[in-house]
One Martini backbone bead per residue (centre of mass of N, CA, C, O) as a GRO file, in nm:
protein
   83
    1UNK     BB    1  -1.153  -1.337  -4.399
    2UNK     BB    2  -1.221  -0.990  -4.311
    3UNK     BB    3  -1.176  -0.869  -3.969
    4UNK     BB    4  -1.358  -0.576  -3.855
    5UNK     BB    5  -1.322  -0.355  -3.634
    6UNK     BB    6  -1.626  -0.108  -3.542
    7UNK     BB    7  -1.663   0.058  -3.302
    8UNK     BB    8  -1.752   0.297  -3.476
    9UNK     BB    9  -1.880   0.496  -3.696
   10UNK     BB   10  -1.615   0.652  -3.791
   11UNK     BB   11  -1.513   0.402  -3.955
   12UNK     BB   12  -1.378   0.413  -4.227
   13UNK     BB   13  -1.548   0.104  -4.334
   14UNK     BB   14  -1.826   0.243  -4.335
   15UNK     BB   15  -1.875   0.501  -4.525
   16UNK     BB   16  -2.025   0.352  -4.758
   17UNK     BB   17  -2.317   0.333  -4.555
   18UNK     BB   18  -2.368   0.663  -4.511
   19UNK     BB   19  -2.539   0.676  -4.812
   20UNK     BB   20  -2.725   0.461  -4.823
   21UNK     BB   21  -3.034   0.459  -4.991
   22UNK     BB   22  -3.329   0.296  -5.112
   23UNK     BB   23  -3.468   0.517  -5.240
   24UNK     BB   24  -3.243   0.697  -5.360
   25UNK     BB   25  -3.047   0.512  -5.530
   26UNK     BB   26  -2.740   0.480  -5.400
   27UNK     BB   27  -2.703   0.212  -5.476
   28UNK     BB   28  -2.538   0.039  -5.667
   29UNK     BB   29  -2.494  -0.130  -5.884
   30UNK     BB   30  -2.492  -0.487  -5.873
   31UNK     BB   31  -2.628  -0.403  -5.588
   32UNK     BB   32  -2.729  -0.535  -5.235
   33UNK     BB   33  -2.921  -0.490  -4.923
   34UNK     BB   34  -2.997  -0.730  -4.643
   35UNK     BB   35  -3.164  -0.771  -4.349
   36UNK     BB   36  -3.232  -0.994  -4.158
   37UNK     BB   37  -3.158  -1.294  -4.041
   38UNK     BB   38  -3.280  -1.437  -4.314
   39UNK     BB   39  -3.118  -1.301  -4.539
   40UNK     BB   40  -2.849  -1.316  -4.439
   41UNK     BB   41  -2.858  -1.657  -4.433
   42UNK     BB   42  -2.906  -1.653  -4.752
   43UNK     BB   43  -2.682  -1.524  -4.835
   44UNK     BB   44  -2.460  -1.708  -4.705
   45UNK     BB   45  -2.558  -1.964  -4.873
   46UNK     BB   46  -2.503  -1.832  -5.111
   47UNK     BB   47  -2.364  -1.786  -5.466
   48UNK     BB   48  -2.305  -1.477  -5.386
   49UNK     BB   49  -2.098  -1.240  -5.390
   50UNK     BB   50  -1.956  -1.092  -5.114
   51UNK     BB   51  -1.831  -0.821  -4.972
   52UNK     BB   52  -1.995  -0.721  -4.718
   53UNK     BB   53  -2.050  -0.772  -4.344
   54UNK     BB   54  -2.256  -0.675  -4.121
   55UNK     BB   55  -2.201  -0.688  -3.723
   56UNK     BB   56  -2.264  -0.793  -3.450
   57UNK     BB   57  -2.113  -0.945  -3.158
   58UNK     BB   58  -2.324  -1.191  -3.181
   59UNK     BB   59  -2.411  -1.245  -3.475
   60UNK     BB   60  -2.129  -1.360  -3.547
   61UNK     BB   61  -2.167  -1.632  -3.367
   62UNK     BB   62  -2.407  -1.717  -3.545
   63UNK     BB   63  -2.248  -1.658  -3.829
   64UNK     BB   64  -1.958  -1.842  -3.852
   65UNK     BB   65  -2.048  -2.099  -3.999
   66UNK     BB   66  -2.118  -1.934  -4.265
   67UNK     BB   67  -1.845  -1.765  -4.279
   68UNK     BB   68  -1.652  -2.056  -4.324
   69UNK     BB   69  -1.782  -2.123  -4.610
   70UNK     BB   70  -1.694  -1.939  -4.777
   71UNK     BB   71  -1.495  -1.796  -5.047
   72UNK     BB   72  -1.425  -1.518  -5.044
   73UNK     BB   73  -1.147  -1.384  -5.079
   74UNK     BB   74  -1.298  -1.017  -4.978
   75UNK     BB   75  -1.430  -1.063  -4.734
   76UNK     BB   76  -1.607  -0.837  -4.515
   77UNK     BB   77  -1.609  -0.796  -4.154
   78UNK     BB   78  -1.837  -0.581  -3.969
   79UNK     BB   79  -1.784  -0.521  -3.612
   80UNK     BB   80  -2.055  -0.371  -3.431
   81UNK     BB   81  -2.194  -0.170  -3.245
   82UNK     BB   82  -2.570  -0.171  -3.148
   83UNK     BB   83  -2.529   0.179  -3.214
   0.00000   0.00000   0.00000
């Protein structure tokens, strides 16, 4: 799991969430976007390779254990501030 601070909106690492719209379909072809607490959970606890978890550093700590059990070789957590 490769942990990124992203302190800021403007973190290169956010880049690619700043465009994605689920109506407007810009959500790229066999990817998913899922957010709260029950859908989160169920994505980490699944055998779907993940990409990408952004969290804030609370939920960080909610979901350390079910990121610990990944395998996903090149996981990327950013962990961003709440606004």
């Amino acid at each position: 799991m490769n942990l990124i601070e992203a302190a800021t909106a403007d973190h290169e690492a956010l880049g690619p969430f700043k465009t994605l719209r689920r109506s407007d379909g810009n959500v790229p072809e066999g990817c998913f976007i899922g957010d709260g607490r029950k859908v989160v959970r169920r994505m980490l606890e699944s055998e779907l390779r993940l990409r990408t978890v952004v969290l804030t550093s609370p939920w960080l700590e909610f979901f350390k254990p079910a990121l610990a059990r990944r395998v996903d070789p090149d996981l990327r957590v950013l962990v961003v501030g709440r606004d």
